[in-house]
Coordinates of C-alpha atoms in Angstrom, one line a residue:
M1 CA 71.0 -41.7 -52.8
K2 CA 71.3 -45.3 -51.8
T3 CA 73.9 -44.3 -49.2
F4 CA 71.6 -41.6 -47.7
L5 CA 68.6 -44.0 -47.5
S6 CA 70.9 -46.7 -45.9
L7 CA 71.8 -44.1 -43.2
L8 CA 68.3 -42.8 -42.7
A9 CA 66.8 -46.2 -42.1
P10 CA 68.7 -46.9 -38.8
I11 CA 68.0 -43.4 -37.6
G12 CA 64.3 -43.9 -38.1
V13 CA 64.4 -47.3 -36.4
L14 CA 66.3 -45.8 -33.5
A15 CA 63.7 -43.0 -33.2
L16 CA 60.9 -45.4 -33.2
V17 CA 62.6 -47.5 -30.5
V18 CA 63.2 -44.3 -28.4
F19 CA 59.6 -43.2 -28.9
A20 CA 58.2 -46.6 -27.9
I21 CA 60.3 -46.7 -24.7
L22 CA 59.3 -43.1 -23.8
W23 CA 55.6 -43.7 -24.6
G24 CA 55.6 -47.1 -23.0
P25 CA 57.4 -47.8 -19.6
C26 CA 58.6 -44.2 -19.2
R27 CA 55.2 -42.4 -19.5
I28 CA 53.2 -41.5 -16.4
P29 CA 49.6 -40.5 -17.3
V30 CA 48.0 -38.7 -14.3
Q31 CA 44.3 -38.3 -14.7
P32 CA 42.3 -35.2 -13.3
G33 CA 41.7 -35.6 -9.5
Y34 CA 44.8 -37.8 -9.0
M35 CA 48.6 -37.3 -8.4
A36 CA 51.7 -39.4 -8.7
I37 CA 53.9 -40.2 -5.7
V38 CA 57.5 -40.7 -7.0
T39 CA 60.2 -42.7 -5.3
A40 CA 63.8 -42.2 -6.4
K41 CA 65.9 -45.4 -6.4
V42 CA 69.2 -43.6 -6.7
G43 CA 70.7 -40.5 -5.2
R44 CA 72.2 -39.1 -2.0
P45 CA 70.9 -40.6 1.3
L46 CA 68.4 -38.5 3.2
P47 CA 69.5 -36.3 6.1
P48 CA 68.9 -37.7 9.6
G49 CA 65.2 -37.3 10.6
E50 CA 64.0 -36.7 7.0
I51 CA 61.5 -39.0 5.3
L52 CA 60.9 -37.1 2.1
A53 CA 63.5 -36.6 -0.5
G54 CA 64.4 -33.5 -2.4
P55 CA 66.0 -33.2 -5.8
G56 CA 69.0 -35.5 -6.2
E57 CA 68.1 -37.5 -3.0
K58 CA 67.1 -41.1 -2.7
G59 CA 63.6 -41.8 -1.4
V60 CA 60.0 -40.7 -1.7
R61 CA 59.9 -37.3 -3.4
R62 CA 58.4 -34.5 -1.3
D63 CA 56.3 -33.0 -4.2
P64 CA 53.8 -35.2 -6.0
L65 CA 53.4 -34.9 -9.8
P66 CA 50.2 -33.1 -10.8
E67 CA 47.7 -34.2 -13.4
G68 CA 49.0 -34.5 -16.9
R69 CA 51.6 -36.5 -18.8
H70 CA 55.1 -37.1 -17.3
F71 CA 58.1 -39.1 -18.4
L72 CA 60.6 -40.8 -15.9
N73 CA 63.1 -43.5 -16.2
P74 CA 61.6 -46.6 -14.6
I75 CA 65.1 -47.9 -13.8
N76 CA 65.7 -44.9 -11.5
Y77 CA 62.2 -44.2 -10.3
D78 CA 59.1 -45.9 -9.0
W79 CA 55.7 -44.2 -8.8
K80 CA 52.1 -44.8 -7.8
I81 CA 48.9 -43.0 -8.7
V82 CA 46.7 -41.9 -5.7
P83 CA 43.7 -39.5 -5.4
V84 CA 44.4 -35.9 -4.4
L85 CA 43.1 -34.6 -1.1
T86 CA 39.6 -33.2 -1.5
V87 CA 38.1 -31.1 1.4
P88 CA 34.3 -30.7 0.9
V89 CA 32.3 -27.7 1.9
G90 CA 31.6 -27.7 5.6
N91 CA 34.8 -29.5 6.5
V92 CA 38.4 -28.7 7.3
A93 CA 41.5 -30.8 7.0
L94 CA 43.8 -31.0 10.0
V95 CA 47.3 -31.6 8.8
T96 CA 50.0 -33.3 10.8
S97 CA 53.4 -33.1 9.2
K98 CA 55.8 -36.0 9.7
T99 CA 58.8 -34.0 8.5
G100 CA 60.2 -30.5 9.1
A101 CA 61.8 -28.6 11.9
E102 CA 61.1 -29.7 15.5
L103 CA 58.7 -27.5 17.4
P104 CA 60.2 -25.2 20.2
P105 CA 59.7 -26.5 23.7
G106 CA 56.2 -25.9 25.0
E107 CA 54.6 -25.5 21.6
I108 CA 52.0 -28.0 20.3
L109 CA 51.2 -26.4 16.9
A110 CA 53.5 -25.6 14.0
A111 CA 53.3 -21.9 13.3
D112 CA 53.9 -22.5 9.5
R113 CA 54.2 -25.4 7.1
S114 CA 57.9 -25.8 7.6
G115 CA 57.5 -27.2 11.1
K116 CA 56.9 -30.8 12.2
G117 CA 53.7 -31.6 13.9
V118 CA 50.1 -30.3 13.7
W119 CA 49.8 -27.2 11.5
K120 CA 48.1 -24.3 13.1
D121 CA 46.4 -23.4 9.9
V122 CA 43.8 -25.9 8.6
L123 CA 42.9 -26.5 4.9
G124 CA 39.5 -25.2 3.8
P125 CA 37.3 -26.6 1.1
G126 CA 39.2 -27.4 -2.1
T127 CA 41.7 -29.9 -3.6
Y128 CA 45.3 -30.3 -2.4
R129 CA 48.3 -32.3 -3.4
L130 CA 49.8 -33.4 -0.1
N131 CA 52.1 -36.4 -0.1
P132 CA 50.4 -39.0 2.2
E133 CA 53.9 -40.4 3.0
G134 CA 54.8 -37.2 4.8
Y135 CA 51.4 -35.8 6.0
D136 CA 48.5 -37.3 8.0
I137 CA 45.1 -35.8 7.3
Q138 CA 42.2 -35.7 9.7
M139 CA 38.9 -34.5 8.3
L140 CA 36.8 -32.4 10.8
D141 CA 33.6 -30.4 10.6
A142 CA 33.9 -26.7 10.2
V143 CA 32.6 -24.5 13.1
H144 CA 29.0 -23.5 12.3
I145 CA 27.4 -20.8 14.4
P146 CA 23.6 -21.0 14.1
I147 CA 21.4 -18.0 13.9
G148 CA 20.5 -16.8 17.4
Y149 CA 23.9 -17.9 18.8
V150 CA 27.5 -16.5 18.9
G151 CA 30.8 -18.4 19.3
V152 CA 33.1 -17.6 22.2
V153 CA 36.7 -18.2 21.1
T154 CA 39.3 -19.5 23.6
A155 CA 42.9 -19.6 22.3
Q156 CA 44.6 -22.8 23.5
T157 CA 48.2 -21.8 22.7
G158 CA 50.4 -18.9 23.6
K159 CA 51.3 -17.2 26.8
P160 CA 48.5 -17.4 29.5
V161 CA 46.9 -14.1 30.4
K162 CA 46.0 -12.9 33.9
P163 CA 42.7 -13.9 35.4
G164 CA 39.9 -11.6 34.3
E165 CA 41.7 -10.3 31.2
F166 CA 41.0 -11.1 27.5
A167 CA 43.6 -12.9 25.4
G168 CA 45.3 -10.9 22.6
P169 CA 47.2 -12.1 19.6
G170 CA 49.7 -14.9 20.6
E171 CA 48.1 -15.3 24.1
Q172 CA 46.2 -18.1 25.7
G173 CA 42.7 -17.4 27.0
V174 CA 39.2 -16.2 26.1
M175 CA 39.2 -13.6 23.3
R176 CA 37.1 -10.5 23.4
D177 CA 35.6 -10.8 19.9
V178 CA 32.9 -13.4 19.3
L179 CA 32.0 -15.2 16.1
Q180 CA 28.7 -14.1 14.6
P181 CA 26.4 -16.6 12.9
G182 CA 28.1 -18.2 9.9
L183 CA 30.6 -20.9 8.9
Y184 CA 34.2 -20.7 10.1
Y185 CA 37.2 -22.9 9.2
I186 CA 39.1 -23.0 12.5
N187 CA 41.7 -25.4 13.9
P188 CA 40.0 -27.0 17.0
R189 CA 43.5 -27.7 18.4
A190 CA 44.3 -23.9 18.3
Y191 CA 40.9 -22.5 19.2
Q192 CA 38.1 -23.8 21.3
V193 CA 34.7 -22.4 20.2
D194 CA 31.8 -22.6 22.6
V195 CA 28.3 -21.8 21.2
L196 CA 26.1 -19.7 23.5
E197 CA 22.6 -18.4 23.0
I198 CA 22.0 -14.7 22.6
G199 CA 18.6 -13.0 22.9
M200 CA 15.8 -14.0 25.2
N201 CA 16.1 -17.0 27.6
Q202 CA 14.0 -18.0 30.6
V203 CA 14.5 -19.3 34.1
S204 CA 11.3 -20.8 35.4
I205 CA 11.1 -21.6 39.1
I206 CA 8.3 -24.0 39.6
G207 CA 7.4 -24.6 43.2
R208 CA 9.3 -27.4 44.9
S209 CA 9.9 -29.0 41.5
G210 CA 12.9 -26.8 41.1
S211 CA 14.0 -24.5 38.2
V212 CA 13.9 -25.1 34.5
V213 CA 16.0 -23.1 32.0
L214 CA 14.3 -22.6 28.6
T215 CA 16.2 -21.4 25.6
K216 CA 15.0 -20.2 22.3
G217 CA 13.9 -22.6 19.6
D218 CA 16.2 -23.4 16.6
I219 CA 15.9 -21.5 13.3
S220 CA 16.3 -23.7 10.3
S221 CA 18.5 -22.6 7.4
A222 CA 17.9 -22.9 3.7
S223 CA 20.8 -25.4 3.3
G224 CA 20.6 -29.0 4.3
A225 CA 24.4 -29.1 4.8
L226 CA 24.2 -26.1 7.1
D227 CA 21.3 -27.7 9.0
S228 CA 23.5 -30.8 9.5
L229 CA 26.4 -28.7 10.7
K230 CA 24.0 -26.8 13.0
D231 CA 22.7 -30.0 14.5
T232 CA 26.3 -31.2 15.0
T233 CA 27.1 -27.9 16.8
I234 CA 24.1 -28.0 19.0
Q235 CA 24.8 -31.6 19.9
Q236 CA 28.4 -30.8 20.8
Q237 CA 27.1 -27.9 22.9
K238 CA 24.6 -30.2 24.6
A239 CA 27.2 -32.9 25.2
K240 CA 29.5 -30.3 26.9
R241 CA 26.6 -29.1 29.1
D242 CA 25.5 -32.6 30.0
E243 CA 29.1 -33.3 31.0
Y244 CA 29.1 -30.2 33.2
L245 CA 25.7 -31.0 34.7
A246 CA 26.9 -34.6 35.5
Q247 CA 30.0 -33.3 37.1
N248 CA 28.0 -30.9 39.3
A249 CA 25.0 -33.2 39.9
E250 CA 25.6 -32.8 43.7
R251 CA 24.6 -29.1 43.3
G252 CA 21.2 -30.0 42.0
F253 CA 21.6 -29.9 38.3
L254 CA 19.3 -32.0 36.1
S255 CA 19.9 -32.6 32.4
Q256 CA 17.2 -32.8 29.8
S257 CA 17.2 -36.6 29.9
A258 CA 16.9 -36.5 33.7
L259 CA 13.9 -34.2 33.3
S260 CA 12.4 -36.6 30.8
S261 CA 12.9 -39.4 33.3
Q262 CA 11.0 -37.4 35.9
A263 CA 8.2 -36.9 33.4
V264 CA 8.1 -40.6 32.8
Q265 CA 7.8 -41.4 36.5
A266 CA 5.1 -38.8 36.9
E267 CA 3.2 -40.2 33.9
A268 CA 3.5 -43.7 35.2
A269 CA 2.2 -42.6 38.6
G270 CA -0.8 -41.0 37.1
G271 CA 0.2 -37.5 37.7
E272 CA 2.4 -34.9 36.1
S273 CA 5.2 -32.7 37.1
S274 CA 5.0 -29.0 37.3
W275 CA 7.6 -28.4 34.6
S276 CA 5.9 -30.8 32.2
S277 CA 2.8 -28.6 32.4
L278 CA 5.0 -25.6 31.7
A279 CA 6.6 -27.6 28.8
R280 CA 3.2 -28.3 27.2
S281 CA 2.4 -24.6 27.3
K282 CA 5.3 -24.1 24.9
R283 CA 4.7 -24.4 21.2
A284 CA 5.9 -27.7 19.8
V285 CA 5.8 -28.5 16.1
R286 CA 5.2 -32.2 15.4
K287 CA 4.2 -34.1 12.3
T288 CA 0.6 -35.0 12.0
E289 CA 1.3 -38.7 11.6
D290 CA 3.4 -38.7 14.7
S291 CA 0.7 -37.0 16.7
L292 CA -1.9 -39.5 15.5
A293 CA 0.3 -42.5 16.2
P294 CA -0.2 -44.4 19.5
Q295 CA 2.4 -43.6 22.1
T296 CA 3.5 -45.3 25.3
A297 CA 3.8 -43.5 28.6
T298 CA 7.5 -43.1 28.1
Q299 CA 7.1 -41.6 24.6
R300 CA 4.4 -39.3 25.7
A301 CA 6.4 -38.0 28.7
A302 CA 9.5 -37.6 26.5
S303 CA 7.5 -35.7 24.0
Q304 CA 6.4 -33.3 26.7
T305 CA 10.0 -32.2 27.1
P306 CA 10.4 -29.4 24.6
Q307 CA 13.7 -29.0 22.8
S308 CA 13.9 -25.5 24.3
V309 CA 14.2 -27.0 27.9
A310 CA 18.0 -27.0 28.3
F311 CA 18.4 -28.2 31.9
G312 CA 16.9 -28.0 35.4
I313 CA 18.2 -27.1 38.8
N314 CA 16.8 -28.2 42.2
R315 CA 16.3 -24.7 43.5
F316 CA 13.1 -23.1 44.5
V317 CA 12.0 -19.8 46.0
E318 CA 10.7 -20.1 49.6
F319 CA 10.8 -17.5 52.3
P320 CA 8.8 -16.3 55.4
S321 CA 6.4 -13.4 55.0
R322 CA 6.4 -10.5 57.4
D323 CA 3.7 -12.1 59.5
G324 CA 5.6 -15.4 59.7
F325 CA 4.0 -17.6 57.0
Q326 CA 6.1 -19.6 54.5
I327 CA 5.6 -18.4 50.9
L328 CA 6.5 -20.6 47.9
L329 CA 6.6 -18.8 44.5
D330 CA 6.4 -19.9 40.9
M331 CA 8.0 -17.3 38.8
T332 CA 9.7 -16.9 35.4
V333 CA 12.6 -14.6 34.8
E334 CA 13.3 -13.5 31.2
F335 CA 16.9 -12.6 30.7
E336 CA 19.1 -11.8 27.7
L337 CA 22.8 -12.2 27.1
L338 CA 24.0 -9.4 24.7
P339 CA 26.7 -10.3 22.1
E340 CA 29.0 -7.5 23.3
N341 CA 29.0 -8.9 26.9
I342 CA 28.8 -12.6 26.3
S343 CA 32.6 -13.1 26.0
R344 CA 33.2 -11.4 29.4
I345 CA 30.3 -13.4 30.9
Y346 CA 31.8 -16.7 29.6
M347 CA 35.3 -15.7 30.8
L348 CA 34.1 -14.9 34.3
Y349 CA 31.4 -17.5 34.9
G350 CA 31.4 -20.1 32.1
D351 CA 28.6 -21.5 30.0
L352 CA 24.9 -20.9 30.4
P353 CA 24.4 -23.5 33.1
A354 CA 27.1 -21.9 35.2
V355 CA 25.8 -18.5 34.5
V356 CA 22.3 -19.5 35.7
E357 CA 23.6 -21.5 38.7
K358 CA 26.2 -19.0 39.9
I359 CA 24.7 -15.6 39.0
I360 CA 21.0 -15.6 38.0
L361 CA 19.4 -18.1 40.4
P362 CA 21.3 -16.9 43.5
Q363 CA 20.3 -13.3 42.8
V364 CA 16.7 -14.3 42.1
L365 CA 16.5 -16.3 45.3
S366 CA 18.3 -13.5 47.3
V367 CA 16.2 -10.7 46.0
S368 CA 13.0 -12.6 46.3
R369 CA 13.6 -13.5 49.9
L370 CA 14.9 -10.0 50.8
R371 CA 12.0 -8.2 49.2
G372 CA 9.3 -10.8 49.8
S373 CA 9.9 -10.9 53.6
S374 CA 8.7 -7.3 53.8
Y375 CA 5.3 -8.2 52.5
K376 CA 2.5 -9.9 54.4
A377 CA 1.0 -13.2 53.2
R378 CA -2.2 -11.3 52.3
D379 CA -0.3 -9.1 50.0
F380 CA 0.7 -12.0 47.7
I381 CA -3.0 -12.9 47.2
D382 CA -4.2 -9.4 46.8
G383 CA -3.7 -8.1 43.3
D384 CA -2.2 -4.7 44.2
G385 CA 0.3 -6.2 46.6
R386 CA 1.4 -8.9 44.2
Q387 CA 1.9 -6.4 41.4
A388 CA 3.9 -4.1 43.7
F389 CA 6.1 -7.1 44.7
Q390 CA 6.6 -8.1 41.1
A391 CA 7.5 -4.6 40.0
E392 CA 10.0 -4.3 42.9
L393 CA 11.5 -7.7 42.1
T394 CA 11.9 -6.9 38.4
S395 CA 13.5 -3.5 39.2
E396 CA 15.9 -4.9 41.8
L397 CA 16.9 -7.8 39.6
T398 CA 17.5 -5.5 36.6
R399 CA 19.7 -3.3 38.8
V400 CA 21.7 -6.1 40.4
L401 CA 22.2 -8.2 37.2
S402 CA 23.1 -5.3 35.0
E403 CA 26.3 -5.0 37.0
K404 CA 27.0 -8.6 35.8
H405 CA 26.3 -7.6 32.2
I406 CA 23.0 -9.6 32.1
L407 CA 19.9 -7.8 30.9
I408 CA 16.6 -8.6 32.7
H409 CA 13.4 -8.0 30.8
N410 CA 10.7 -9.4 33.2
A411 CA 10.3 -11.2 36.5
I412 CA 6.8 -12.6 36.4
I413 CA 5.0 -14.1 39.4
R414 CA 2.8 -16.9 38.0
H415 CA 1.7 -18.6 41.2
V416 CA 2.0 -18.1 45.0
E417 CA 1.6 -21.0 47.4
I418 CA 1.0 -20.2 51.0
P419 CA -0.2 -22.4 53.9
Q420 CA -3.8 -23.6 53.7
E421 CA -4.6 -22.4 57.3
I422 CA -3.9 -18.8 56.3
L423 CA -5.0 -19.2 52.7
E424 CA -8.6 -20.1 53.5
P425 CA -9.3 -17.1 55.8
I426 CA -7.6 -14.8 53.4
Q427 CA -9.5 -16.2 50.5
T428 CA -12.8 -16.1 52.5
A429 CA -12.1 -12.5 53.5
S430 CA -11.1 -11.7 50.0
L431 CA -14.1 -13.3 48.5
A432 CA -16.4 -11.4 51.0
K433 CA -14.6 -8.2 50.1
E434 CA -14.9 -9.0 46.4
Q435 CA -18.6 -9.9 46.9
D436 CA -19.2 -6.6 48.8
L437 CA -17.4 -4.8 46.0
T438 CA -19.5 -6.7 43.5
N439 CA -22.7 -5.8 45.3
K440 CA -21.6 -2.1 45.5
E441 CA -20.8 -2.2 41.9
R442 CA -24.2 -3.7 41.1
Q443 CA -25.9 -0.9 43.1
N444 CA -23.7 1.6 41.3
T445 CA -24.6 -0.1 38.1
A446 CA -28.4 0.1 38.9
R447 CA -28.0 3.7 39.9
R448 CA -26.1 4.5 36.8
Q449 CA -28.7 2.7 34.8
A450 CA -31.5 4.8 36.3
E451 CA -29.4 7.9 35.7
L452 CA -28.8 6.7 32.2
N453 CA -32.6 6.2 31.6
T454 CA -33.3 9.7 33.0
E455 CA -30.6 11.2 30.9
T456 CA -31.9 9.3 27.9
A457 CA -35.5 10.6 28.4
M458 CA -34.1 14.1 28.8
V459 CA -32.1 13.7 25.7
D460 CA -35.2 12.6 23.8
Q461 CA -37.2 15.5 25.1
L462 CA -34.4 18.0 24.3
K463 CA -34.2 16.3 20.9
K464 CA -37.9 17.0 20.2
Q465 CA -37.6 20.5 21.5
V466 CA -34.6 21.2 19.3
E467 CA -36.4 19.7 16.3
Q468 CA -39.5 22.0 17.0
E469 CA -37.3 25.1 17.5
S470 CA -35.3 24.1 14.4
A471 CA -38.5 23.9 12.3
K472 CA -39.7 27.3 13.7
L473 CA -36.4 28.8 13.0
V474 CA -36.4 27.4 9.5
A475 CA -39.9 28.9 8.8
T476 CA -38.9 32.3 10.3
I477 CA -35.8 32.4 8.2
A478 CA -37.8 31.4 5.1
A479 CA -40.4 34.2 5.7
E480 CA -37.7 36.7 6.3
T481 CA -35.8 35.6 3.2
K482 CA -39.0 35.8 1.1
N483 CA -39.7 39.4 2.4
Q484 CA -36.1 40.4 1.7
V485 CA -36.4 38.9 -1.8
A486 CA -39.7 40.8 -2.4
G487 CA -38.2 44.1 -1.1
I488 CA -35.1 43.6 -3.3
R489 CA -37.3 42.9 -6.3
A490 CA -39.5 46.1 -5.6
G491 CA -36.4 48.2 -5.2
A492 CA -35.0 46.8 -8.4
A493 CA -38.3 47.7 -10.3
L494 CA -38.3 51.2 -8.8
D495 CA -34.7 51.7 -9.9
V496 CA -35.6 50.5 -13.4
A497 CA -38.6 52.9 -13.6
T498 CA -36.4 55.7 -12.3
I499 CA -33.8 55.0 -14.9
N500 CA -36.4 54.7 -17.7
L501 CA -37.9 58.1 -16.6
E502 CA -34.5 59.7 -16.7
R503 CA -33.9 58.1 -20.1
S504 CA -37.3 59.4 -21.5
T505 CA -36.4 62.9 -20.2
V506 CA -33.1 62.8 -21.9
Q507 CA -34.7 61.5 -25.1
A508 CA -37.3 64.3 -25.0
S509 CA -34.6 66.9 -24.5
I510 CA -32.7 65.4 -27.4
I511 CA -35.8 65.6 -29.7
Q512 CA -36.6 69.2 -28.6
V513 CA -33.1 70.3 -29.2
K514 CA -33.0 68.5 -32.6
G515 CA -36.4 70.0 -33.6
E516 CA -35.3 73.5 -32.7
A517 CA -32.0 73.0 -34.5
E518 CA -33.9 71.8 -37.7
I519 CA -36.4 74.7 -37.5
Q520 CA -33.6 77.3 -37.1
A521 CA -31.6 75.7 -39.9
A522 CA -34.7 75.7 -42.3
F523 CA -35.4 79.3 -41.3
R524 CA -31.9 80.4 -42.0
L525 CA -31.9 78.4 -45.3
D526 CA -35.1 80.0 -46.5
N527 CA -33.9 83.4 -45.5
E528 CA -30.7 82.8 -47.4
R529 CA -32.6 81.7 -50.4
A530 CA -34.9 84.7 -50.3
A531 CA -31.9 86.9 -50.0
G532 CA -30.4 85.1 -53.0
E533 CA -33.6 85.7 -55.1
K534 CA -33.6 89.3 -54.0
L535 CA -30.0 89.6 -55.2
R536 CA -30.9 88.0 -58.5
G537 CA -33.9 90.3 -59.0
A538 CA -31.7 93.3 -58.3
V539 CA -29.2 92.1 -60.9
F540 CA -31.7 91.8 -63.8
Q541 CA -33.8 94.8 -62.9
D542 CA -36.3 93.5 -65.5
P543 CA -38.8 91.1 -64.2
A544 CA -39.4 89.5 -67.6
S545 CA -35.7 88.5 -67.9
L546 CA -35.7 87.1 -64.4
A547 CA -38.8 85.1 -65.3
D548 CA -37.2 83.7 -68.4
L549 CA -34.0 82.7 -66.5
T550 CA -36.1 81.1 -63.9
F551 CA -38.1 79.3 -66.6
V552 CA -34.9 78.1 -68.2
D553 CA -33.5 76.9 -64.9
K554 CA -36.6 74.9 -64.2
L555 CA -36.7 73.1 -67.5
N556 CA -36.3 69.4 -67.5
P557 CA -32.8 68.5 -68.6
A558 CA -34.2 65.7 -70.8
V559 CA -36.2 68.1 -73.0
G560 CA -34.8 68.2 -76.5
I561 CA -34.9 71.2 -78.9
R562 CA -35.4 70.8 -82.6
I563 CA -35.3 73.7 -85.2
L564 CA -37.3 73.2 -88.4
H565 CA -37.1 75.4 -91.5
A566 CA -40.1 77.2 -92.5
G567 CA -39.2 78.6 -95.9
E568 CA -36.8 78.5 -98.8
G569 CA -33.1 78.9 -98.7
T570 CA -30.1 76.5 -98.3
L571 CA -29.5 77.5 -94.7
W572 CA -32.8 76.3 -93.6
T573 CA -32.6 73.3 -95.8
D574 CA -29.2 72.2 -94.4
L575 CA -30.2 72.7 -90.8
E576 CA -31.8 69.2 -90.7
K577 CA -28.4 67.7 -91.4
L578 CA -26.6 69.8 -88.8
T579 CA -25.7 68.0 -85.6
P580 CA -25.2 70.5 -82.8
T581 CA -22.0 70.0 -80.8
L582 CA -23.3 71.9 -77.8
P583 CA -26.5 71.2 -75.9
V584 CA -29.1 73.8 -76.5
K585 CA -31.0 75.1 -73.5

């Protein structure tokens, strides 16, 4: 027993030492949300170009250790605890691999995770254990398409397609399918997404001030994070458009900030620009405290620029009329870009500023000049001529722009500016004409009023006549009804009397027949009785016997008969005690 205990003691001590070593310097505790990067101190050298080690190789291990408890020999391994990669909602992680196979010539993205370089697929929201020694991570915003917009996708890698054709899988170019409103986790190195407005937009041509493009207002979402992403998307869209407008400023483009500067100058000069008056007509939602706070001229002018004013273009509609006068129009064209056509429009023409500048405005100016030159200056002041020109302009723009996949809803003429020397005579003549029409209408009104009064009097007279005739008719109908009722009642009484007479006749006949029957029955009964008496008398032949029989028959049944003895003898004495068994008649 002592020998066994002496052997067991060293084993226990050795076990405690091994446990202390394992639980002490060999233990790697990895908490949740962290990972362990392990570096092997011994092993085979890494292959050329590799920076991460596999099993049995010396260097930084490719795969980190997950959360939990791990045991490694500190003599052969070093380690460090780092946080795992966390991608929040609304973001993507763009991964650049420092290791892997080299990309083929001409390729800029790694098709899968085995290649070296930028991965084509991004990491969506979640947690990932990627070794920071082998991968660089860049956090980017996800693509958010706000409500009222679509995203046009342009593939930036692959084989280029022919001009005017959509890109298919593995091809470079604009893709046919657009992104509907929502959140998308897309690699911006692989796909460029341009956000375009769908639905109703406006091009307002305001005299010599140029043209202003107004887009729809923003629609807020229920999520603050989505609102932030939406603002980021809209700002990126605005930055792209401002860059395009700046590059093409020589063609007359004005950004929203340039329009605000014009408003500031007009405000400082004591006047206002035409587009700012249009801008104030648009609904703008402001906080009450902001509207009550004092503003400088710059702040007031900047506040007059609504968020829906996207940009301006120095283009205006001016053409000679048929009689040689210069006509300047203020108009608003309402157009819509449909989702099924917007990718083709973007591929052929570009973003909204390019569409307006290359397609819509040239057609508006061309059609306005072509159609407007067939009208006289007077026609643009006269209501009928102006409406005819507006209807013709809308119809022609709808036809022409439908071939460009742009839907036109309205072309509204808001104001017409013509030379004063022709405007005054036309206005004077128009006023005289309108005054003459007014006088004629007044005369017609007076005549109609007199006719109305006459008709009213006739109506009152006819009303009284109808009332009298109605009363007479009511009285006549009442009298006729009363006579008819009396006749009906008399006829009913006559019918009742006739029926009673017939009933009395029948009852008299019944009584007569009954009396005759009773008399005949009594007569026959008496005859039969007499015949019976005659037969009885014939049977007895002696009248005395018949009289006795008759006497006996007529006696009262209640009469008793008692026999009393009248002399001596036992028979007569005992008769008192004798009880007759038979009734004695």
